[in-house]
mmCIF file of C-alpha atoms in Angstrom:
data_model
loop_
_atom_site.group_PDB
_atom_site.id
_atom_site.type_symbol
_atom_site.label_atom_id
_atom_site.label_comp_id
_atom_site.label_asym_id
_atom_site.label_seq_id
_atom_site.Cartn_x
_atom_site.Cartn_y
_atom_site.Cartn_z
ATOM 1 C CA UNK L 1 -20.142 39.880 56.525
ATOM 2 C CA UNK L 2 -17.607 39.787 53.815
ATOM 3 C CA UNK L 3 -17.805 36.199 52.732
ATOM 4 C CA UNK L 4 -17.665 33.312 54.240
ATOM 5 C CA UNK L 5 -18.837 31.250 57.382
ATOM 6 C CA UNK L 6 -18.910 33.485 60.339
ATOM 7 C CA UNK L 7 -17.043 32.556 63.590
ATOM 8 C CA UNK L 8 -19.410 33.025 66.943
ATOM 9 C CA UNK L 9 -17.269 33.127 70.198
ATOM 10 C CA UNK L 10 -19.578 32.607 73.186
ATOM 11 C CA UNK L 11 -18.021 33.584 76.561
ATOM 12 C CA UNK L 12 -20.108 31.800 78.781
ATOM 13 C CA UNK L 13 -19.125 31.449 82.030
ATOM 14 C CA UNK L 14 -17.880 31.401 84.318
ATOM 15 C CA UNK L 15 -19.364 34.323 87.469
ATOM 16 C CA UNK L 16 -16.683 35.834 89.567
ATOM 17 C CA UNK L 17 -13.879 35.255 87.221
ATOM 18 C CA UNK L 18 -13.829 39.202 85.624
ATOM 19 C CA UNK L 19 -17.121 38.694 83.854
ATOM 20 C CA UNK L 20 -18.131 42.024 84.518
ATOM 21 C CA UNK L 21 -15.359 43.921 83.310
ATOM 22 C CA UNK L 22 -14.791 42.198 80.651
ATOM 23 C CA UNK L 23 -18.364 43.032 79.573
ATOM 24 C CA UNK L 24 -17.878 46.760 80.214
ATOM 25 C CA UNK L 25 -14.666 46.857 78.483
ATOM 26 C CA UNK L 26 -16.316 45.552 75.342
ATOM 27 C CA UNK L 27 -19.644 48.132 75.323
ATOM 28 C CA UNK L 28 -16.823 51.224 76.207
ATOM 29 C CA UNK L 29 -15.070 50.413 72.913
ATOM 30 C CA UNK L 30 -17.533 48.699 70.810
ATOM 31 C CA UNK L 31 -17.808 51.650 68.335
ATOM 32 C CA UNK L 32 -13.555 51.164 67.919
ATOM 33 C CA UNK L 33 -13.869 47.212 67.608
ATOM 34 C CA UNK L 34 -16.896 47.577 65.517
ATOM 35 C CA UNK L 35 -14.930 46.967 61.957
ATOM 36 C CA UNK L 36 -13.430 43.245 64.097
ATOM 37 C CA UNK L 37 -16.822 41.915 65.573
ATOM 38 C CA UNK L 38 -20.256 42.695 66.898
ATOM 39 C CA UNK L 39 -20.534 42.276 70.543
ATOM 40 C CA UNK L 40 -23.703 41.426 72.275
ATOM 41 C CA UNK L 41 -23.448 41.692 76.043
ATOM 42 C CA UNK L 42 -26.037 40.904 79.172
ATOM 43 C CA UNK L 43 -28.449 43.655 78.138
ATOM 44 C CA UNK L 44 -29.118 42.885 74.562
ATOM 45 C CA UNK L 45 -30.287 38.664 74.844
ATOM 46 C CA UNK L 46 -33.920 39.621 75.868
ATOM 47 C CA UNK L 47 -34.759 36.737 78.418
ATOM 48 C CA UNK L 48 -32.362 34.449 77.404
ATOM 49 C CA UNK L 49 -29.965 34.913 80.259
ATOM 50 C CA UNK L 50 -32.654 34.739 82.530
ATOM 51 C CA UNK L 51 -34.130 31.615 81.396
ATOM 52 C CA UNK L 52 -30.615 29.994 81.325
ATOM 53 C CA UNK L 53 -30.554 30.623 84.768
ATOM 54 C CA UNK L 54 -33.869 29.338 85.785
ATOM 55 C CA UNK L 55 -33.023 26.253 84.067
ATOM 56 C CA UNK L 56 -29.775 25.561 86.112
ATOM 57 C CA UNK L 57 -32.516 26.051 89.378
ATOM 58 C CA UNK L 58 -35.586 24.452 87.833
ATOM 59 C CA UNK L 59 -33.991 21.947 85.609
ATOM 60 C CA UNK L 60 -37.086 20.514 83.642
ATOM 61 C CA UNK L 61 -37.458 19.974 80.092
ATOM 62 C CA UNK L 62 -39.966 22.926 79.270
ATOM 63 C CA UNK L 63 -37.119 25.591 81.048
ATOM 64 C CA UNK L 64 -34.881 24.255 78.722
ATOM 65 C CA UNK L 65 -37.547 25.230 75.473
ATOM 66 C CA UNK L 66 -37.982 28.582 76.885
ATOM 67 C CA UNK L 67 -34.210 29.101 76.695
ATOM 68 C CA UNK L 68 -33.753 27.586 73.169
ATOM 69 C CA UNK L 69 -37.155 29.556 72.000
ATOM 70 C CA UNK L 70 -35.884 32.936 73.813
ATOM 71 C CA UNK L 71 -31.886 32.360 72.519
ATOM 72 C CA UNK L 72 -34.090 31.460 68.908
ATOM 73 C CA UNK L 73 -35.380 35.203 68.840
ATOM 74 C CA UNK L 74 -32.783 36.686 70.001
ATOM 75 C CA UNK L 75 -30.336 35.311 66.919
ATOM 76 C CA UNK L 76 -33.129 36.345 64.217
ATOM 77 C CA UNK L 77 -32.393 39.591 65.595
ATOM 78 C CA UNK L 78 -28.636 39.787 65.157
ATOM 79 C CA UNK L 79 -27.059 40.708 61.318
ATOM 80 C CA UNK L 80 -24.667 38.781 59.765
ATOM 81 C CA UNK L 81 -20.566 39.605 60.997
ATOM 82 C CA UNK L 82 -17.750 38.181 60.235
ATOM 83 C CA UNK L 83 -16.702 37.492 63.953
ATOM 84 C CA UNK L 84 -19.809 37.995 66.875
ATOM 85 C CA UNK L 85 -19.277 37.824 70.479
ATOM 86 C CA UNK L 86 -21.656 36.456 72.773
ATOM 87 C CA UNK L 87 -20.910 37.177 76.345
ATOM 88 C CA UNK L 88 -23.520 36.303 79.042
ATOM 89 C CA UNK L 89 -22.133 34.112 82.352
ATOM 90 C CA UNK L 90 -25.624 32.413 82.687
ATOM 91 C CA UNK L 91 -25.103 30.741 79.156
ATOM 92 C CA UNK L 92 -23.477 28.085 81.799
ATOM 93 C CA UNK L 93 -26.516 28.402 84.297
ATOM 94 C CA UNK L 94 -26.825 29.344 87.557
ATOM 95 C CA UNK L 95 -24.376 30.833 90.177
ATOM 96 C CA UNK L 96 -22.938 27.692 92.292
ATOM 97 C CA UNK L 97 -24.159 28.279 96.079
ATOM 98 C CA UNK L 98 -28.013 29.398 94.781
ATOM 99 C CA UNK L 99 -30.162 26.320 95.649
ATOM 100 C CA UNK L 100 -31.965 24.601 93.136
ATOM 101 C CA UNK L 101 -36.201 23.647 93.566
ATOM 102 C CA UNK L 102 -36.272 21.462 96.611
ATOM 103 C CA UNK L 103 -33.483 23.317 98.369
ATOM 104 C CA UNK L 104 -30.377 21.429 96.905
ATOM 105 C CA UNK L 105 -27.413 23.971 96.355
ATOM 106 C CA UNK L 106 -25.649 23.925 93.284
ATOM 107 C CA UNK L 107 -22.226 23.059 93.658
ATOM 108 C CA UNK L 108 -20.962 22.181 89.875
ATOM 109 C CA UNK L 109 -21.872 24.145 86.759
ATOM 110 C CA UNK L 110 -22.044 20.616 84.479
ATOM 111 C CA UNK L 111 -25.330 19.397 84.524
ATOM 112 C CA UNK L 112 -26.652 22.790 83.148
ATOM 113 C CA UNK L 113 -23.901 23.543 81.072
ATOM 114 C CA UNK L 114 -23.484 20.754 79.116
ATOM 115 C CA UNK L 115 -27.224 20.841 77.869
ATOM 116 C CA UNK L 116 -27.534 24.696 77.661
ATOM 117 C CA UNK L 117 -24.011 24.916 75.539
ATOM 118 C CA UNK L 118 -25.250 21.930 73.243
ATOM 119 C CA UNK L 119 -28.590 24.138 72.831
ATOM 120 C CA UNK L 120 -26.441 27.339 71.894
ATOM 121 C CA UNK L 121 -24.594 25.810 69.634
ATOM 122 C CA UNK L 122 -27.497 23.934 67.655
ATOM 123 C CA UNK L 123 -29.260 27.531 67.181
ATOM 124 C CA UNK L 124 -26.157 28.990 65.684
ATOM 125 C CA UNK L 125 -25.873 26.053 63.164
ATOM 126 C CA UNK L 126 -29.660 27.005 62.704
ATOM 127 C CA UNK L 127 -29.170 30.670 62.337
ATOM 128 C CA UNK L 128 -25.833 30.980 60.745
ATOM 129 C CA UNK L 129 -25.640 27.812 58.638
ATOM 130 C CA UNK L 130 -23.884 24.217 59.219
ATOM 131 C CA UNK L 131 -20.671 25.794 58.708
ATOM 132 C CA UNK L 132 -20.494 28.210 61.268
ATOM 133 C CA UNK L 133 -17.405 28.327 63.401
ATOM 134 C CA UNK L 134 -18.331 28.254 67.034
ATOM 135 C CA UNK L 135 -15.674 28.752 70.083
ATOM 136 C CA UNK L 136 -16.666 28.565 73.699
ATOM 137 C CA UNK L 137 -14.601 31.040 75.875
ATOM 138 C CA UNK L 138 -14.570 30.760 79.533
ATOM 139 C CA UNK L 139 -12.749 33.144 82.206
ATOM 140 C CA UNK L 140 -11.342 31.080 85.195
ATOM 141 C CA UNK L 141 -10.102 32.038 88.381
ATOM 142 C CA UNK L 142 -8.164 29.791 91.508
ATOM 143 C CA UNK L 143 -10.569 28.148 93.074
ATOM 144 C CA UNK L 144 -10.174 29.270 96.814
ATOM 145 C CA UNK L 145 -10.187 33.028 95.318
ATOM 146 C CA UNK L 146 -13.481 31.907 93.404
ATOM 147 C CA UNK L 147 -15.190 30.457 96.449
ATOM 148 C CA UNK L 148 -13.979 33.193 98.763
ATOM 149 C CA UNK L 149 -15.801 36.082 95.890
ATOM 150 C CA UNK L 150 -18.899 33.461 95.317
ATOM 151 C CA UNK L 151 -19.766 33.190 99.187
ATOM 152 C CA UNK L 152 -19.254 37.143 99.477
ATOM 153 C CA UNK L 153 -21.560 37.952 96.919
ATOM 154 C CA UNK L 154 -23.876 35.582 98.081
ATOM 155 C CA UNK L 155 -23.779 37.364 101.283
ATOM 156 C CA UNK L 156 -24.954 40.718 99.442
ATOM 157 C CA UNK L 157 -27.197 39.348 97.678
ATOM 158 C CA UNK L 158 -29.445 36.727 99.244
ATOM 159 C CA UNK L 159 -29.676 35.410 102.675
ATOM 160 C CA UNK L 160 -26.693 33.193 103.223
ATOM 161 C CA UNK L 161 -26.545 32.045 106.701
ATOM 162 C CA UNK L 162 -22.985 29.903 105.775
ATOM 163 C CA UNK L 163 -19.641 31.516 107.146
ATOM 164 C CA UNK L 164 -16.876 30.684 104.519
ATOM 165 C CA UNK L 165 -15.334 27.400 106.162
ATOM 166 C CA UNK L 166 -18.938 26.318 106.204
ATOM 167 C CA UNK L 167 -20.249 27.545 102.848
ATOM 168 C CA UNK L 168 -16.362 25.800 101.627
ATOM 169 C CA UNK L 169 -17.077 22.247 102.416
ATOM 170 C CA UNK L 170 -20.550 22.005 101.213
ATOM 171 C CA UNK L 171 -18.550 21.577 97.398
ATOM 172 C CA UNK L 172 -16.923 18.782 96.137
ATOM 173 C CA UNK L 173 -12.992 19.407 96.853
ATOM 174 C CA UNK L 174 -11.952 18.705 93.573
ATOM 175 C CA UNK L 175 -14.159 21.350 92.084
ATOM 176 C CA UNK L 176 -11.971 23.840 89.782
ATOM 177 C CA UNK L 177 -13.206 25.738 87.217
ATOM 178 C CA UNK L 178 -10.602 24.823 84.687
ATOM 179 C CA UNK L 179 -11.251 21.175 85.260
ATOM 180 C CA UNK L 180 -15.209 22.308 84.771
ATOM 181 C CA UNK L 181 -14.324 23.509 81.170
ATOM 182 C CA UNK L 182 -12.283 20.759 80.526
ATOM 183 C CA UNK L 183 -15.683 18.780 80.997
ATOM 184 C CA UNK L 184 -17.013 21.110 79.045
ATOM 185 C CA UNK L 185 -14.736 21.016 76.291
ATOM 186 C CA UNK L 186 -15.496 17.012 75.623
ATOM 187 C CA UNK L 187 -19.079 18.032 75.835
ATOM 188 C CA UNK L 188 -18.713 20.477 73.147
ATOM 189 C CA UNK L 189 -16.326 18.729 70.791
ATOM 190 C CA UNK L 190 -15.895 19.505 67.846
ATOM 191 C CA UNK L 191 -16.553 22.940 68.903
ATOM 192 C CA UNK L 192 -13.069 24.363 70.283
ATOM 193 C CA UNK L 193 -12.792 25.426 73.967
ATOM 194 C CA UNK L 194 -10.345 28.134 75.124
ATOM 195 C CA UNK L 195 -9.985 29.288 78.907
ATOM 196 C CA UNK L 196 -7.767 32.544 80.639
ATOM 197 C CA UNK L 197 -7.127 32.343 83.852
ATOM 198 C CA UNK L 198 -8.260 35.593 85.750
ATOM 199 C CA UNK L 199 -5.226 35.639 87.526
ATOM 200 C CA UNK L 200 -2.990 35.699 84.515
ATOM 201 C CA UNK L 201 -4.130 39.357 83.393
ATOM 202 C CA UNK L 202 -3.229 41.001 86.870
ATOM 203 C CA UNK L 203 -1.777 44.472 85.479
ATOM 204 C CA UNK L 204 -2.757 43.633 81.940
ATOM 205 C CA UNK L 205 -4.459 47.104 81.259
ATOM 206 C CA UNK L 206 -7.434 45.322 79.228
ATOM 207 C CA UNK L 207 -7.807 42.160 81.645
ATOM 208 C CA UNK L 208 -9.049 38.761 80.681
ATOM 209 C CA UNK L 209 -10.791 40.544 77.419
ATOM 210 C CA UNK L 210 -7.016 40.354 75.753
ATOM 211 C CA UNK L 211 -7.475 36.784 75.432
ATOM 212 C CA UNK L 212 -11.074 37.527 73.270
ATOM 213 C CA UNK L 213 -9.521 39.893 71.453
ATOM 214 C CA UNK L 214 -6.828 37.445 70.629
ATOM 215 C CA UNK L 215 -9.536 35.102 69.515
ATOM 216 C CA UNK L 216 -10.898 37.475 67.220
ATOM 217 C CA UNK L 217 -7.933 38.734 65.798
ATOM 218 C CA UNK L 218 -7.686 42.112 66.814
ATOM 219 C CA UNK L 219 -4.745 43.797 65.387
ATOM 220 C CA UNK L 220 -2.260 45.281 67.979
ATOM 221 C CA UNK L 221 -2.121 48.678 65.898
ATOM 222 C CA UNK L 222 -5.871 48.422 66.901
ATOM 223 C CA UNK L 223 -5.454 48.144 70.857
ATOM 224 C CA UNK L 224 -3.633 50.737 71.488
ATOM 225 C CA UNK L 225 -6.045 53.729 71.759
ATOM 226 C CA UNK L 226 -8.808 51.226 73.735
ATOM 227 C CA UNK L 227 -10.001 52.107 76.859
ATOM 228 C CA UNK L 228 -8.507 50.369 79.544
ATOM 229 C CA UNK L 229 -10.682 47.594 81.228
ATOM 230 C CA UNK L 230 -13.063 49.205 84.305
ATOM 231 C CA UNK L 231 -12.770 47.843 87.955
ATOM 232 C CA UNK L 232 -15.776 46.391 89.118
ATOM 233 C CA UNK L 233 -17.415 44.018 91.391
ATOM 234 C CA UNK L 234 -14.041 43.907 93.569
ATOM 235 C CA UNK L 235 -16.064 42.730 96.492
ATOM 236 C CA UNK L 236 -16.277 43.562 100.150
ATOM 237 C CA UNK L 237 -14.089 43.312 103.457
ATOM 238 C CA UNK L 238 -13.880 41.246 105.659
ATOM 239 C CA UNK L 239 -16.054 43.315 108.057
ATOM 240 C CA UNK L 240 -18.341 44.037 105.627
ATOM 241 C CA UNK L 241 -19.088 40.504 104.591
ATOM 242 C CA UNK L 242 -19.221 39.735 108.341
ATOM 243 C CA UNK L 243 -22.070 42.403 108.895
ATOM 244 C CA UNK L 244 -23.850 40.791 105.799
ATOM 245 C CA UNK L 245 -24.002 37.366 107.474
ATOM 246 C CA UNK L 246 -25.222 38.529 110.749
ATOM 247 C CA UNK L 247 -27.889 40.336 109.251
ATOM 248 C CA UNK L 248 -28.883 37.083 107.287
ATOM 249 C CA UNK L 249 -29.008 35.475 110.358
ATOM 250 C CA UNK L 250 -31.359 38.043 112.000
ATOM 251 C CA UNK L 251 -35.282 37.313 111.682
ATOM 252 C CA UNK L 252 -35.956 39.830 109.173
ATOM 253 C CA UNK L 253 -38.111 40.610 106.541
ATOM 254 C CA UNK L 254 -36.524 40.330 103.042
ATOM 255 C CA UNK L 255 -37.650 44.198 102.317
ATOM 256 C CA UNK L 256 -35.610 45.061 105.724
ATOM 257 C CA UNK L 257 -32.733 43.315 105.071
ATOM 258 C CA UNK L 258 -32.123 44.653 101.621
ATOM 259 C CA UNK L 259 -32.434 47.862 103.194
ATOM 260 C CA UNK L 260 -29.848 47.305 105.779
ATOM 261 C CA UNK L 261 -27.509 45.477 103.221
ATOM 262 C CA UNK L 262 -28.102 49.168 100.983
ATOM 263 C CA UNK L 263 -27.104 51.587 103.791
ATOM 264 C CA UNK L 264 -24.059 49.202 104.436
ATOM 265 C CA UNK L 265 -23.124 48.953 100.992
ATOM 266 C CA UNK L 266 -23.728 52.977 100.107
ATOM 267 C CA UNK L 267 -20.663 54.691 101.425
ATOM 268 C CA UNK L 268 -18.622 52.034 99.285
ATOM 269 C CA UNK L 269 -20.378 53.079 96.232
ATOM 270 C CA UNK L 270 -19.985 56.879 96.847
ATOM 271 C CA UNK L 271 -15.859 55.938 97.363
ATOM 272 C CA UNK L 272 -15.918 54.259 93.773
#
């Protein structure tokens, strides 16, 4: 760090919005955006990520000191930059559509978010000094787009019984993710929020991470020879997803059914 109080720009949300990509985008170049900011991505926050999410499930108290302890280490790890990037989509909590202890599904990010972000954001003031800057970034995306991409990798991934009208309803119709960091944004204050719309960066060759990059103040001159931002996590057909749910609704064994999910899902792999 050359001098003077270090800005910390935390993407933190929110899933299915281009999280992904925008995370491999930044480790393929980080070597050429090394001289504009560290970057610190899912793999390099020890159990912090983790422990956000288990928070947003479990929300008691001592979840909530394991994050702050685990997020603790993790910064007495990390050298001093000028600009530092902290990208992790759990920093908001849990996926909405996983259930919560007692079976309650979560259908808003807030009541995680707002205590997890005010926890990030009193360790960086501990770490980096009262003067820190600290942004909050979050990728959006149109709601019905979101939902549609949330209930199909729910399908994948755990053993959603809901088709999509069904798993639809069960949130709150007004739910939109750039109203959710609105919310956010008056729980953070003074700490700036900033949002890009996933949708926005359709044929942008570096995707939703041209809006970080903005924040940071990489140079154009310095964009130029970056490789372009990977496509991932596009998500399954329509008869895929529909094979997905009727296995969830078959009486199998959760070792069985991830097998039969991985033999539907490995001739889509092989294509990419």
């Amino acid at each position: 760090m050359t001098g003077g109080n270090p800005h910390v720009i935390v993407h933190a949300g929110f899933h299915k919005t281009g999280t992904t990509g925008l995370q491999d985008f930044l480790s393929q170049n980080r070597t050429a955006l090394a001289p504009f900011f560290d970057y610190y991505g899912q793999q390099d926050f020890l159990n912090a990520g983790a422990a956000a999410r288990l928070y947003a499930q479990r929300p008691f108290p001592h979840r909530l000191y394991l994050f702050r302890k685990t997020f603790r280490t993790f910064l007495a790890s990390v050298p001093d930059h000028r600009v530092i990037i902290l990208s992790r989509e759990s920093f908001s909590g849990g996926m909405p559509g996983h259930r919560m202890l007692g079976g309650r599904m979560i259908t808003s990010y807030l009541p995680a978010a707002r205590k997890l972000g005010r926890t990030i954001v009193k360790e960086l003031r501990l770490r980096f000094g009262p003067g820190v800057k600290i942004t909050f970034f979050y990728t959006t995306r149109e709601r019905e787009d979101w939902l549609r991409s949330v209930h199909g990798h729910l399908l994948r991934s755990i053993r959603l019984t809901d088709d999509f009208p069904t798993f639809r309803a069960r949130f709150p119709a007004d739910l939109d993710l750039t109203d959710q960091a609105r919310h956010m944004a008056d729980a953070l204050s003074p700490a700036p929020v900033v949002t890009t719309a996933l949708e926005d960066h359709a044929g942008d060759p570096h995707g939703p991470a041209t809006a970080l990059l903005d924040l940071a103040g990489v140079p154009a001159a310095a964009r130029a020879g970056l490789a372009p931002a990977p496509h991932v996590n596009r998500g399954q057909g329509k008869a895929l997803r529909d094979a997905f749910l009727a296995l969830n609704r078959e009486r199998l064994s959760k070792p069985v059914l991830k097998a039969r999910k991985e033999a539907l899902l490995a001739p889509h792999r092989r294509q990419r």
